[in-house]
JSON list of C-alpha atoms in Angstrom, two decimals:
[
{"chain": "A", "resi": 149, "resn": "ASP", "atom": "CA", "xyz": [-118.18, 73.31, -10.87]},
{"chain": "A", "resi": 150, "resn": "ALA", "atom": "CA", "xyz": [-115.02, 72.18, -9.10]},
{"chain": "A", "resi": 151, "resn": "LYS", "atom": "CA", "xyz": [-112.75, 74.59, -7.31]},
{"chain": "A", "resi": 152, "resn": "THR", "atom": "CA", "xyz": [-109.40, 75.89, -8.53]},
{"chain": "A", "resi": 153, "resn": "THR", "atom": "CA", "xyz": [-106.39, 77.20, -6.61]},
{"chain": "A", "resi": 154, "resn": "GLN", "atom": "CA", "xyz": [-104.08, 79.86, -8.00]},
{"chain": "A", "resi": 155, "resn": "PRO", "atom": "CA", "xyz": [-101.29, 81.96, -6.50]},
{"chain": "A", "resi": 156, "resn": "ASN", "atom": "CA", "xyz": [-102.46, 85.42, -5.53]},
{"chain": "A", "resi": 157, "resn": "SER", "atom": "CA", "xyz": [-99.78, 87.21, -7.51]},
{"chain": "A", "resi": 158, "resn": "MET", "atom": "CA", "xyz": [-96.83, 86.72, -9.82]},
{"chain": "A", "resi": 159, "resn": "GLU", "atom": "CA", "xyz": [-94.24, 89.00, -11.33]},
{"chain": "A", "resi": 160, "resn": "SER", "atom": "CA", "xyz": [-92.50, 88.88, -14.67]},
{"chain": "A", "resi": 161, "resn": "ASN", "atom": "CA", "xyz": [-90.18, 90.93, -16.80]},
{"chain": "A", "resi": 162, "resn": "GLU", "atom": "CA", "xyz": [-91.11, 92.05, -20.25]},
{"chain": "A", "resi": 163, "resn": "GLU", "atom": "CA", "xyz": [-90.25, 89.65, -23.07]},
{"chain": "A", "resi": 164, "resn": "GLU", "atom": "CA", "xyz": [-89.76, 86.73, -20.69]},
{"chain": "A", "resi": 165, "resn": "PRO", "atom": "CA", "xyz": [-92.02, 83.67, -20.58]},
{"chain": "A", "resi": 166, "resn": "VAL", "atom": "CA", "xyz": [-94.61, 83.44, -17.83]},
{"chain": "A", "resi": 167, "resn": "HIS", "atom": "CA", "xyz": [-96.02, 80.24, -16.39]},
{"chain": "A", "resi": 168, "resn": "LEU", "atom": "CA", "xyz": [-99.23, 80.70, -14.43]},
{"chain": "A", "resi": 169, "resn": "PRO", "atom": "CA", "xyz": [-100.17, 77.59, -12.44]},
{"chain": "A", "resi": 170, "resn": "CYS", "atom": "CA", "xyz": [-103.59, 76.33, -11.47]},
{"chain": "A", "resi": 171, "resn": "ASN", "atom": "CA", "xyz": [-104.47, 73.39, -9.25]},
{"chain": "A", "resi": 172, "resn": "HIS", "atom": "CA", "xyz": [-107.79, 71.62, -9.67]},
{"chain": "A", "resi": 173, "resn": "SER", "atom": "CA", "xyz": [-107.39, 68.35, -7.83]},
{"chain": "A", "resi": 174, "resn": "THR", "atom": "CA", "xyz": [-111.15, 67.64, -7.73]},
{"chain": "A", "resi": 175, "resn": "ILE", "atom": "CA", "xyz": [-111.67, 68.04, -11.46]},
{"chain": "A", "resi": 176, "resn": "SER", "atom": "CA", "xyz": [-114.15, 65.63, -13.01]},
{"chain": "A", "resi": 177, "resn": "GLY", "atom": "CA", "xyz": [-114.00, 63.98, -16.39]},
{"chain": "A", "resi": 178, "resn": "THR", "atom": "CA", "xyz": [-116.47, 66.42, -17.95]},
{"chain": "A", "resi": 179, "resn": "ASP", "atom": "CA", "xyz": [-114.79, 69.61, -16.70]},
{"chain": "A", "resi": 180, "resn": "TYR", "atom": "CA", "xyz": [-113.09, 71.80, -19.25]},
{"chain": "A", "resi": 181, "resn": "ILE", "atom": "CA", "xyz": [-110.28, 74.09, -18.08]},
{"chain": "A", "resi": 182, "resn": "HIS", "atom": "CA", "xyz": [-110.85, 77.69, -19.11]},
{"chain": "A", "resi": 183, "resn": "TRP", "atom": "CA", "xyz": [-108.63, 80.72, -18.66]},
{"chain": "A", "resi": 184, "resn": "TYR", "atom": "CA", "xyz": [-109.87, 84.28, -18.74]},
{"chain": "A", "resi": 185, "resn": "ARG", "atom": "CA", "xyz": [-108.02, 87.46, -17.90]},
{"chain": "A", "resi": 186, "resn": "GLN", "atom": "CA", "xyz": [-109.13, 90.89, -16.83]},
{"chain": "A", "resi": 187, "resn": "LEU", "atom": "CA", "xyz": [-107.09, 93.89, -17.85]},
{"chain": "A", "resi": 188, "resn": "PRO", "atom": "CA", "xyz": [-107.39, 97.01, -15.69]},
{"chain": "A", "resi": 189, "resn": "SER", "atom": "CA", "xyz": [-110.75, 98.77, -16.05]},
{"chain": "A", "resi": 190, "resn": "GLN", "atom": "CA", "xyz": [-112.04, 96.21, -18.57]},
{"chain": "A", "resi": 191, "resn": "GLY", "atom": "CA", "xyz": [-114.31, 93.20, -18.54]},
{"chain": "A", "resi": 192, "resn": "PRO", "atom": "CA", "xyz": [-112.86, 89.70, -18.46]},
{"chain": "A", "resi": 193, "resn": "GLU", "atom": "CA", "xyz": [-111.46, 88.37, -21.71]},
{"chain": "A", "resi": 194, "resn": "TYR", "atom": "CA", "xyz": [-111.29, 84.76, -22.90]},
{"chain": "A", "resi": 195, "resn": "VAL", "atom": "CA", "xyz": [-107.76, 83.42, -23.26]},
{"chain": "A", "resi": 196, "resn": "ILE", "atom": "CA", "xyz": [-107.87, 79.69, -23.91]},
{"chain": "A", "resi": 197, "resn": "HIS", "atom": "CA", "xyz": [-109.54, 76.45, -22.89]},
{"chain": "A", "resi": 198, "resn": "GLY", "atom": "CA", "xyz": [-108.81, 72.72, -23.05]},
{"chain": "A", "resi": 199, "resn": "LEU", "atom": "CA", "xyz": [-109.91, 69.31, -21.88]},
{"chain": "A", "resi": 200, "resn": "THR", "atom": "CA", "xyz": [-107.00, 66.86, -21.90]},
{"chain": "A", "resi": 201, "resn": "SER", "atom": "CA", "xyz": [-104.48, 67.81, -24.55]},
{"chain": "A", "resi": 202, "resn": "ASN", "atom": "CA", "xyz": [-102.23, 70.84, -24.54]},
{"chain": "A", "resi": 203, "resn": "VAL", "atom": "CA", "xyz": [-103.65, 73.74, -26.53]},
{"chain": "A", "resi": 204, "resn": "ASN", "atom": "CA", "xyz": [-102.08, 76.68, -28.34]},
{"chain": "A", "resi": 205, "resn": "ASN", "atom": "CA", "xyz": [-103.60, 79.83, -29.72]},
{"chain": "A", "resi": 206, "resn": "ARG", "atom": "CA", "xyz": [-102.39, 83.26, -30.69]},
{"chain": "A", "resi": 207, "resn": "MET", "atom": "CA", "xyz": [-102.56, 84.52, -27.11]},
{"chain": "A", "resi": 208, "resn": "ALA", "atom": "CA", "xyz": [-101.13, 81.68, -25.05]},
{"chain": "A", "resi": 209, "resn": "SER", "atom": "CA", "xyz": [-100.54, 77.99, -24.53]},
{"chain": "A", "resi": 210, "resn": "LEU", "atom": "CA", "xyz": [-102.28, 75.72, -22.05]},
{"chain": "A", "resi": 211, "resn": "ALA", "atom": "CA", "xyz": [-100.37, 72.78, -20.63]},
{"chain": "A", "resi": 212, "resn": "ILE", "atom": "CA", "xyz": [-102.55, 70.21, -18.88]},
{"chain": "A", "resi": 213, "resn": "ALA", "atom": "CA", "xyz": [-101.08, 67.60, -16.54]},
{"chain": "A", "resi": 214, "resn": "GLU", "atom": "CA", "xyz": [-101.60, 64.00, -17.48]},
{"chain": "A", "resi": 215, "resn": "ASP", "atom": "CA", "xyz": [-103.84, 63.40, -14.45]},
{"chain": "A", "resi": 216, "resn": "ARG", "atom": "CA", "xyz": [-105.65, 66.73, -15.17]},
{"chain": "A", "resi": 217, "resn": "LYS", "atom": "CA", "xyz": [-105.27, 67.81, -11.56]},
{"chain": "A", "resi": 218, "resn": "SER", "atom": "CA", "xyz": [-103.29, 70.86, -12.57]},
{"chain": "A", "resi": 219, "resn": "SER", "atom": "CA", "xyz": [-102.66, 73.07, -15.57]},
{"chain": "A", "resi": 220, "resn": "THR", "atom": "CA", "xyz": [-100.38, 75.92, -16.56]},
{"chain": "A", "resi": 221, "resn": "LEU", "atom": "CA", "xyz": [-101.11, 78.92, -18.71]},
{"chain": "A", "resi": 222, "resn": "ILE", "atom": "CA", "xyz": [-98.01, 79.94, -20.63]},
{"chain": "A", "resi": 223, "resn": "LEU", "atom": "CA", "xyz": [-97.44, 83.40, -22.02]},
{"chain": "A", "resi": 224, "resn": "HIS", "atom": "CA", "xyz": [-94.45, 82.95, -24.28]},
{"chain": "A", "resi": 225, "resn": "ARG", "atom": "CA", "xyz": [-93.20, 86.54, -24.19]},
{"chain": "A", "resi": 226, "resn": "ALA", "atom": "CA", "xyz": [-94.82, 88.78, -21.63]},
{"chain": "A", "resi": 227, "resn": "THR", "atom": "CA", "xyz": [-95.59, 92.35, -22.61]},
{"chain": "A", "resi": 228, "resn": "LEU", "atom": "CA", "xyz": [-96.71, 95.24, -20.45]},
{"chain": "A", "resi": 229, "resn": "ARG", "atom": "CA", "xyz": [-100.17, 94.75, -21.89]},
{"chain": "A", "resi": 230, "resn": "ASP", "atom": "CA", "xyz": [-100.32, 91.26, -20.34]},
{"chain": "A", "resi": 231, "resn": "ALA", "atom": "CA", "xyz": [-100.48, 92.74, -16.82]},
{"chain": "A", "resi": 232, "resn": "ALA", "atom": "CA", "xyz": [-103.88, 91.54, -15.65]},
{"chain": "A", "resi": 233, "resn": "VAL", "atom": "CA", "xyz": [-105.73, 89.22, -13.31]},
{"chain": "A", "resi": 234, "resn": "TYR", "atom": "CA", "xyz": [-105.76, 85.69, -14.74]},
{"chain": "A", "resi": 235, "resn": "TYR", "atom": "CA", "xyz": [-108.58, 83.34, -13.83]},
{"chain": "A", "resi": 236, "resn": "CYS", "atom": "CA", "xyz": [-108.50, 79.57, -14.12]},
{"chain": "A", "resi": 237, "resn": "ILE", "atom": "CA", "xyz": [-112.07, 78.26, -14.30]},
{"chain": "A", "resi": 238, "resn": "LEU", "atom": "CA", "xyz": [-113.49, 74.76, -14.55]},
{"chain": "A", "resi": 239, "resn": "ARG", "atom": "CA", "xyz": [-116.65, 74.48, -16.56]},
{"chain": "A", "resi": 240, "resn": "VAL", "atom": "CA", "xyz": [-118.91, 71.62, -17.53]},
{"chain": "A", "resi": 241, "resn": "VAL", "atom": "CA", "xyz": [-119.53, 72.93, -21.02]},
{"chain": "A", "resi": 242, "resn": "GLN", "atom": "CA", "xyz": [-122.28, 70.54, -21.89]},
{"chain": "A", "resi": 243, "resn": "ALA", "atom": "CA", "xyz": [-124.42, 71.41, -18.91]},
{"chain": "A", "resi": 244, "resn": "GLY", "atom": "CA", "xyz": [-123.27, 74.54, -17.11]},
{"chain": "A", "resi": 245, "resn": "THR", "atom": "CA", "xyz": [-123.18, 77.96, -18.58]},
{"chain": "A", "resi": 246, "resn": "ALA", "atom": "CA", "xyz": [-122.07, 80.35, -15.87]},
{"chain": "A", "resi": 247, "resn": "LEU", "atom": "CA", "xyz": [-118.41, 81.11, -15.29]},
{"chain": "A", "resi": 248, "resn": "ILE", "atom": "CA", "xyz": [-117.41, 80.77, -11.65]},
{"chain": "A", "resi": 249, "resn": "PHE", "atom": "CA", "xyz": [-114.61, 83.20, -10.95]},
{"chain": "A", "resi": 250, "resn": "GLY", "atom": "CA", "xyz": [-112.18, 82.78, -8.09]},
{"chain": "A", "resi": 251, "resn": "LYS", "atom": "CA", "xyz": [-109.67, 85.36, -6.93]},
{"chain": "A", "resi": 252, "resn": "GLY", "atom": "CA", "xyz": [-107.29, 84.68, -9.81]},
{"chain": "A", "resi": 253, "resn": "THR", "atom": "CA", "xyz": [-103.60, 85.53, -10.12]},
{"chain": "A", "resi": 254, "resn": "THR", "atom": "CA", "xyz": [-102.55, 89.15, -10.48]},
{"chain": "A", "resi": 255, "resn": "LEU", "atom": "CA", "xyz": [-99.69, 89.26, -12.96]},
{"chain": "A", "resi": 256, "resn": "SER", "atom": "CA", "xyz": [-97.35, 92.24, -12.88]},
{"chain": "A", "resi": 257, "resn": "VAL", "atom": "CA", "xyz": [-95.00, 92.84, -15.81]},
{"chain": "A", "resi": 258, "resn": "SER", "atom": "CA", "xyz": [-91.99, 95.10, -15.52]},
{"chain": "A", "resi": 259, "resn": "SER", "atom": "CA", "xyz": [-90.04, 96.70, -18.33]},
{"chain": "B", "resi": 1116, "resn": "GLU", "atom": "CA", "xyz": [-117.49, 93.64, -35.55]},
{"chain": "B", "resi": 1117, "resn": "ALA", "atom": "CA", "xyz": [-118.71, 95.56, -32.51]},
{"chain": "B", "resi": 1118, "resn": "GLY", "atom": "CA", "xyz": [-118.15, 93.96, -29.14]},
{"chain": "B", "resi": 1119, "resn": "VAL", "atom": "CA", "xyz": [-120.49, 93.84, -26.18]},
{"chain": "B", "resi": 1120, "resn": "THR", "atom": "CA", "xyz": [-121.49, 97.31, -25.15]},
{"chain": "B", "resi": 1121, "resn": "GLN", "atom": "CA", "xyz": [-122.92, 98.49, -21.85]},
{"chain": "B", "resi": 1122, "resn": "PHE", "atom": "CA", "xyz": [-124.61, 101.71, -20.85]},
{"chain": "B", "resi": 1123, "resn": "PRO", "atom": "CA", "xyz": [-124.02, 103.72, -18.81]},
{"chain": "B", "resi": 1124, "resn": "SER", "atom": "CA", "xyz": [-120.36, 103.28, -17.98]},
{"chain": "B", "resi": 1125, "resn": "HIS", "atom": "CA", "xyz": [-120.91, 104.86, -14.57]},
{"chain": "B", "resi": 1126, "resn": "SER", "atom": "CA", "xyz": [-124.01, 105.54, -12.51]},
{"chain": "B", "resi": 1127, "resn": "VAL", "atom": "CA", "xyz": [-124.24, 107.27, -9.16]},
{"chain": "B", "resi": 1128, "resn": "ILE", "atom": "CA", "xyz": [-127.62, 107.14, -7.43]},
{"chain": "B", "resi": 1129, "resn": "GLU", "atom": "CA", "xyz": [-129.09, 107.60, -3.99]},
{"chain": "B", "resi": 1130, "resn": "LYS", "atom": "CA", "xyz": [-130.28, 104.71, -1.89]},
{"chain": "B", "resi": 1131, "resn": "GLY", "atom": "CA", "xyz": [-133.89, 103.96, -2.70]},
{"chain": "B", "resi": 1132, "resn": "GLN", "atom": "CA", "xyz": [-133.71, 105.17, -6.28]},
{"chain": "B", "resi": 1133, "resn": "THR", "atom": "CA", "xyz": [-134.07, 103.04, -9.38]},
{"chain": "B", "resi": 1134, "resn": "VAL", "atom": "CA", "xyz": [-131.37, 102.37, -11.93]},
{"chain": "B", "resi": 1135, "resn": "THR", "atom": "CA", "xyz": [-131.53, 100.53, -15.23]},
{"chain": "B", "resi": 1136, "resn": "LEU", "atom": "CA", "xyz": [-128.44, 99.11, -16.85]},
{"chain": "B", "resi": 1137, "resn": "ARG", "atom": "CA", "xyz": [-128.38, 98.17, -20.50]},
{"chain": "B", "resi": 1138, "resn": "CYS", "atom": "CA", "xyz": [-126.36, 95.59, -22.38]},
{"chain": "B", "resi": 1139, "resn": "ASP", "atom": "CA", "xyz": [-126.10, 95.14, -26.14]},
{"chain": "B", "resi": 1140, "resn": "PRO", "atom": "CA", "xyz": [-124.58, 91.75, -26.96]},
{"chain": "B", "resi": 1141, "resn": "ILE", "atom": "CA", "xyz": [-122.62, 90.88, -30.07]},
{"chain": "B", "resi": 1142, "resn": "SER", "atom": "CA", "xyz": [-125.00, 90.56, -33.00]},
{"chain": "B", "resi": 1143, "resn": "GLY", "atom": "CA", "xyz": [-126.13, 86.98, -33.49]},
{"chain": "B", "resi": 1144, "resn": "HIS", "atom": "CA", "xyz": [-125.26, 85.84, -29.97]},
{"chain": "B", "resi": 1145, "resn": "ASP", "atom": "CA", "xyz": [-128.27, 84.13, -28.48]},
{"chain": "B", "resi": 1146, "resn": "ASN", "atom": "CA", "xyz": [-126.70, 83.74, -25.04]},
{"chain": "B", "resi": 1147, "resn": "LEU", "atom": "CA", "xyz": [-126.48, 86.75, -22.75]},
{"chain": "B", "resi": 1148, "resn": "TYR", "atom": "CA", "xyz": [-125.15, 86.73, -19.20]},
{"chain": "B", "resi": 1149, "resn": "TRP", "atom": "CA", "xyz": [-125.05, 89.22, -16.35]},
{"chain": "B", "resi": 1150, "resn": "TYR", "atom": "CA", "xyz": [-122.32, 89.15, -13.71]},
{"chain": "B", "resi": 1151, "resn": "ARG", "atom": "CA", "xyz": [-121.32, 91.58, -10.99]},
{"chain": "B", "resi": 1152, "resn": "ARG", "atom": "CA", "xyz": [-118.43, 92.29, -8.71]},
{"chain": "B", "resi": 1153, "resn": "VAL", "atom": "CA", "xyz": [-119.19, 94.01, -5.45]},
{"chain": "B", "resi": 1154, "resn": "MET", "atom": "CA", "xyz": [-116.42, 95.68, -3.48]},
{"chain": "B", "resi": 1155, "resn": "GLY", "atom": "CA", "xyz": [-113.64, 93.33, -2.49]},
{"chain": "B", "resi": 1156, "resn": "LYS", "atom": "CA", "xyz": [-115.44, 90.24, -3.73]},
{"chain": "B", "resi": 1157, "resn": "GLU", "atom": "CA", "xyz": [-115.11, 87.96, -6.71]},
{"chain": "B", "resi": 1158, "resn": "ILE", "atom": "CA", "xyz": [-117.08, 88.27, -9.92]},
{"chain": "B", "resi": 1159, "resn": "LYS", "atom": "CA", "xyz": [-120.40, 86.51, -9.45]},
{"chain": "B", "resi": 1160, "resn": "PHE", "atom": "CA", "xyz": [-122.88, 85.19, -11.98]},
{"chain": "B", "resi": 1161, "resn": "LEU", "atom": "CA", "xyz": [-126.36, 86.70, -11.88]},
{"chain": "B", "resi": 1162, "resn": "LEU", "atom": "CA", "xyz": [-128.35, 85.22, -14.75]},
{"chain": "B", "resi": 1163, "resn": "HIS", "atom": "CA", "xyz": [-128.33, 83.81, -18.25]},
{"chain": "B", "resi": 1164, "resn": "PHE", "atom": "CA", "xyz": [-130.67, 84.44, -21.17]},
{"chain": "B", "resi": 1165, "resn": "VAL", "atom": "CA", "xyz": [-131.07, 82.27, -24.21]},
{"chain": "B", "resi": 1166, "resn": "LYS", "atom": "CA", "xyz": [-132.70, 84.61, -26.68]},
{"chain": "B", "resi": 1167, "resn": "GLU", "atom": "CA", "xyz": [-135.52, 86.17, -24.67]},
{"chain": "B", "resi": 1168, "resn": "SER", "atom": "CA", "xyz": [-135.89, 83.35, -22.16]},
{"chain": "B", "resi": 1169, "resn": "LYS", "atom": "CA", "xyz": [-134.27, 83.21, -18.75]},
{"chain": "B", "resi": 1170, "resn": "GLN", "atom": "CA", "xyz": [-132.25, 79.99, -18.74]},
{"chain": "B", "resi": 1171, "resn": "ASP", "atom": "CA", "xyz": [-130.72, 80.36, -15.30]},
{"chain": "B", "resi": 1172, "resn": "GLU", "atom": "CA", "xyz": [-131.38, 83.10, -12.78]},
{"chain": "B", "resi": 1173, "resn": "SER", "atom": "CA", "xyz": [-129.93, 81.32, -9.78]},
{"chain": "B", "resi": 1174, "resn": "GLY", "atom": "CA", "xyz": [-127.47, 84.11, -9.08]},
{"chain": "B", "resi": 1175, "resn": "MET", "atom": "CA", "xyz": [-129.98, 86.95, -8.78]},
{"chain": "B", "resi": 1176, "resn": "PRO", "atom": "CA", "xyz": [-129.58, 88.24, -5.22]},
{"chain": "B", "resi": 1177, "resn": "ASN", "atom": "CA", "xyz": [-133.18, 89.22, -4.49]},
{"chain": "B", "resi": 1178, "resn": "ASN", "atom": "CA", "xyz": [-136.39, 90.50, -6.01]},
{"chain": "B", "resi": 1179, "resn": "ARG", "atom": "CA", "xyz": [-135.11, 94.05, -6.24]},
{"chain": "B", "resi": 1180, "resn": "PHE", "atom": "CA", "xyz": [-133.30, 92.95, -9.38]},
{"chain": "B", "resi": 1181, "resn": "LEU", "atom": "CA", "xyz": [-135.25, 92.50, -12.60]},
{"chain": "B", "resi": 1182, "resn": "ALA", "atom": "CA", "xyz": [-133.65, 91.47, -15.88]},
{"chain": "B", "resi": 1183, "resn": "GLU", "atom": "CA", "xyz": [-135.36, 91.51, -19.24]},
{"chain": "B", "resi": 1184, "resn": "ARG", "atom": "CA", "xyz": [-134.41, 90.75, -22.79]},
{"chain": "B", "resi": 1185, "resn": "THR", "atom": "CA", "xyz": [-137.36, 91.63, -24.95]},
{"chain": "B", "resi": 1186, "resn": "GLY", "atom": "CA", "xyz": [-137.05, 90.43, -28.52]},
{"chain": "B", "resi": 1187, "resn": "GLY", "atom": "CA", "xyz": [-133.90, 88.52, -27.72]},
{"chain": "B", "resi": 1188, "resn": "THR", "atom": "CA", "xyz": [-131.58, 91.41, -28.53]},
{"chain": "B", "resi": 1189, "resn": "TYR", "atom": "CA", "xyz": [-130.44, 93.86, -25.88]},
{"chain": "B", "resi": 1190, "resn": "SER", "atom": "CA", "xyz": [-131.01, 93.28, -22.18]},
{"chain": "B", "resi": 1191, "resn": "THR", "atom": "CA", "xyz": [-131.75, 95.53, -19.25]},
{"chain": "B", "resi": 1192, "resn": "LEU", "atom": "CA", "xyz": [-131.07, 94.99, -15.58]},
{"chain": "B", "resi": 1193, "resn": "LYS", "atom": "CA", "xyz": [-133.16, 97.12, -13.26]},
{"chain": "B", "resi": 1194, "resn": "VAL", "atom": "CA", "xyz": [-132.43, 97.59, -9.59]},
{"chain": "B", "resi": 1195, "resn": "GLN", "atom": "CA", "xyz": [-135.41, 98.94, -7.65]},
{"chain": "B", "resi": 1196, "resn": "PRO", "atom": "CA", "xyz": [-134.99, 100.19, -5.01]},
{"chain": "B", "resi": 1197, "resn": "ALA", "atom": "CA", "xyz": [-131.22, 100.34, -4.91]},
{"chain": "B", "resi": 1198, "resn": "GLU", "atom": "CA", "xyz": [-129.41, 99.61, -1.66]},
{"chain": "B", "resi": 1199, "resn": "LEU", "atom": "CA", "xyz": [-125.87, 100.46, -0.58]},
{"chain": "B", "resi": 1200, "resn": "GLU", "atom": "CA", "xyz": [-124.71, 96.86, -0.99]},
{"chain": "B", "resi": 1201, "resn": "ASP", "atom": "CA", "xyz": [-125.66, 96.93, -4.68]},
{"chain": "B", "resi": 1202, "resn": "SER", "atom": "CA", "xyz": [-122.65, 99.11, -5.43]},
{"chain": "B", "resi": 1203, "resn": "GLY", "atom": "CA", "xyz": [-120.18, 97.42, -7.69]},
{"chain": "B", "resi": 1204, "resn": "VAL", "atom": "CA", "xyz": [-119.37, 96.72, -11.31]},
{"chain": "B", "resi": 1205, "resn": "TYR", "atom": "CA", "xyz": [-121.98, 94.96, -13.42]},
{"chain": "B", "resi": 1206, "resn": "PHE", "atom": "CA", "xyz": [-120.70, 93.03, -16.41]},
{"chain": "B", "resi": 1207, "resn": "CYS", "atom": "CA", "xyz": [-122.61, 91.69, -19.34]},
{"chain": "B", "resi": 1208, "resn": "ALA", "atom": "CA", "xyz": [-121.31, 88.91, -21.56]},
{"chain": "B", "resi": 1209, "resn": "SER", "atom": "CA", "xyz": [-122.56, 87.11, -24.63]},
{"chain": "B", "resi": 1210, "resn": "SER", "atom": "CA", "xyz": [-121.69, 83.91, -26.41]},
{"chain": "B", "resi": 1211, "resn": "GLN", "atom": "CA", "xyz": [-122.68, 82.30, -29.67]},
{"chain": "B", "resi": 1212, "resn": "GLU", "atom": "CA", "xyz": [-123.10, 78.83, -28.23]},
{"chain": "B", "resi": 1213, "resn": "VAL", "atom": "CA", "xyz": [-123.40, 77.21, -24.85]},
{"chain": "B", "resi": 1214, "resn": "ALA", "atom": "CA", "xyz": [-121.67, 73.99, -25.82]},
{"chain": "B", "resi": 1215, "resn": "GLY", "atom": "CA", "xyz": [-119.33, 73.41, -28.73]},
{"chain": "B", "resi": 1216, "resn": "PRO", "atom": "CA", "xyz": [-116.38, 75.20, -30.31]},
{"chain": "B", "resi": 1217, "resn": "ARG", "atom": "CA", "xyz": [-117.80, 78.71, -29.94]},
{"chain": "B", "resi": 1218, "resn": "ILE", "atom": "CA", "xyz": [-118.56, 78.84, -26.23]},
{"chain": "B", "resi": 1219, "resn": "GLU", "atom": "CA", "xyz": [-116.27, 81.64, -25.20]},
{"chain": "B", "resi": 1220, "resn": "GLN", "atom": "CA", "xyz": [-118.01, 84.48, -23.46]},
{"chain": "B", "resi": 1221, "resn": "PHE", "atom": "CA", "xyz": [-117.32, 88.01, -24.64]},
{"chain": "B", "resi": 1222, "resn": "PHE", "atom": "CA", "xyz": [-117.58, 90.59, -21.90]},
{"chain": "B", "resi": 1223, "resn": "GLY", "atom": "CA", "xyz": [-118.51, 94.21, -22.01]},
{"chain": "B", "resi": 1224, "resn": "PRO", "atom": "CA", "xyz": [-116.53, 96.89, -20.18]},
{"chain": "B", "resi": 1225, "resn": "GLY", "atom": "CA", "xyz": [-118.98, 96.93, -17.29]},
{"chain": "B", "resi": 1226, "resn": "THR", "atom": "CA", "xyz": [-121.17, 99.52, -15.59]},
{"chain": "B", "resi": 1227, "resn": "ARG", "atom": "CA", "xyz": [-119.84, 100.89, -12.34]},
{"chain": "B", "resi": 1228, "resn": "LEU", "atom": "CA", "xyz": [-122.78, 101.48, -10.01]},
{"chain": "B", "resi": 1229, "resn": "THR", "atom": "CA", "xyz": [-122.38, 103.58, -6.90]},
{"chain": "B", "resi": 1230, "resn": "VAL", "atom": "CA", "xyz": [-125.26, 103.79, -4.43]},
{"chain": "B", "resi": 1231, "resn": "LEU", "atom": "CA", "xyz": [-124.93, 106.60, -1.89]}
]
């Protein structure tokens, strides 16, 4: 699986939008972009995934660059509960099964 | 629907002892994964079961680790004998599919293992 690069940390205020970037310049055509997050003292939790088109679900939105070399996870209105480590992971869904976690981005949310 | 459960939540053992961790996946999930995070490091994949068969055990660190999934339901991960560097948090995850629309992995809360 290709490597991703994320900022170590980001800060946000409650109720504001948060844009978490991820660079994956060596992404291949069969790599899906997955996002997981880990809340304090819990296991990782799936957030969203996509291939080429932007994706929305109840938790977040995923914006994928046209060249697929970068993506952005968007939390539309941050809450205190969104404070977590966010992981951007590339995964060849058809062949690979393991998730390869990097260091992720630690998001802090202030009230 | 119950999520992935792991037992125990914490375990403190002496070096050289044996510990067995248990994971109960979500009912109906054929795929079961073990991961761990040792101190200061990233979460690392250990192995993957499809039903009772080991699909990929490339992440198992050495032969002191033995994973089983008899009957394709719950799984155990035994460490024998435990060493200091085995301390960390062990996560279990399950998924309904490997490829397709239901590939997300659901993680348990983890077992924190401390080897003294």
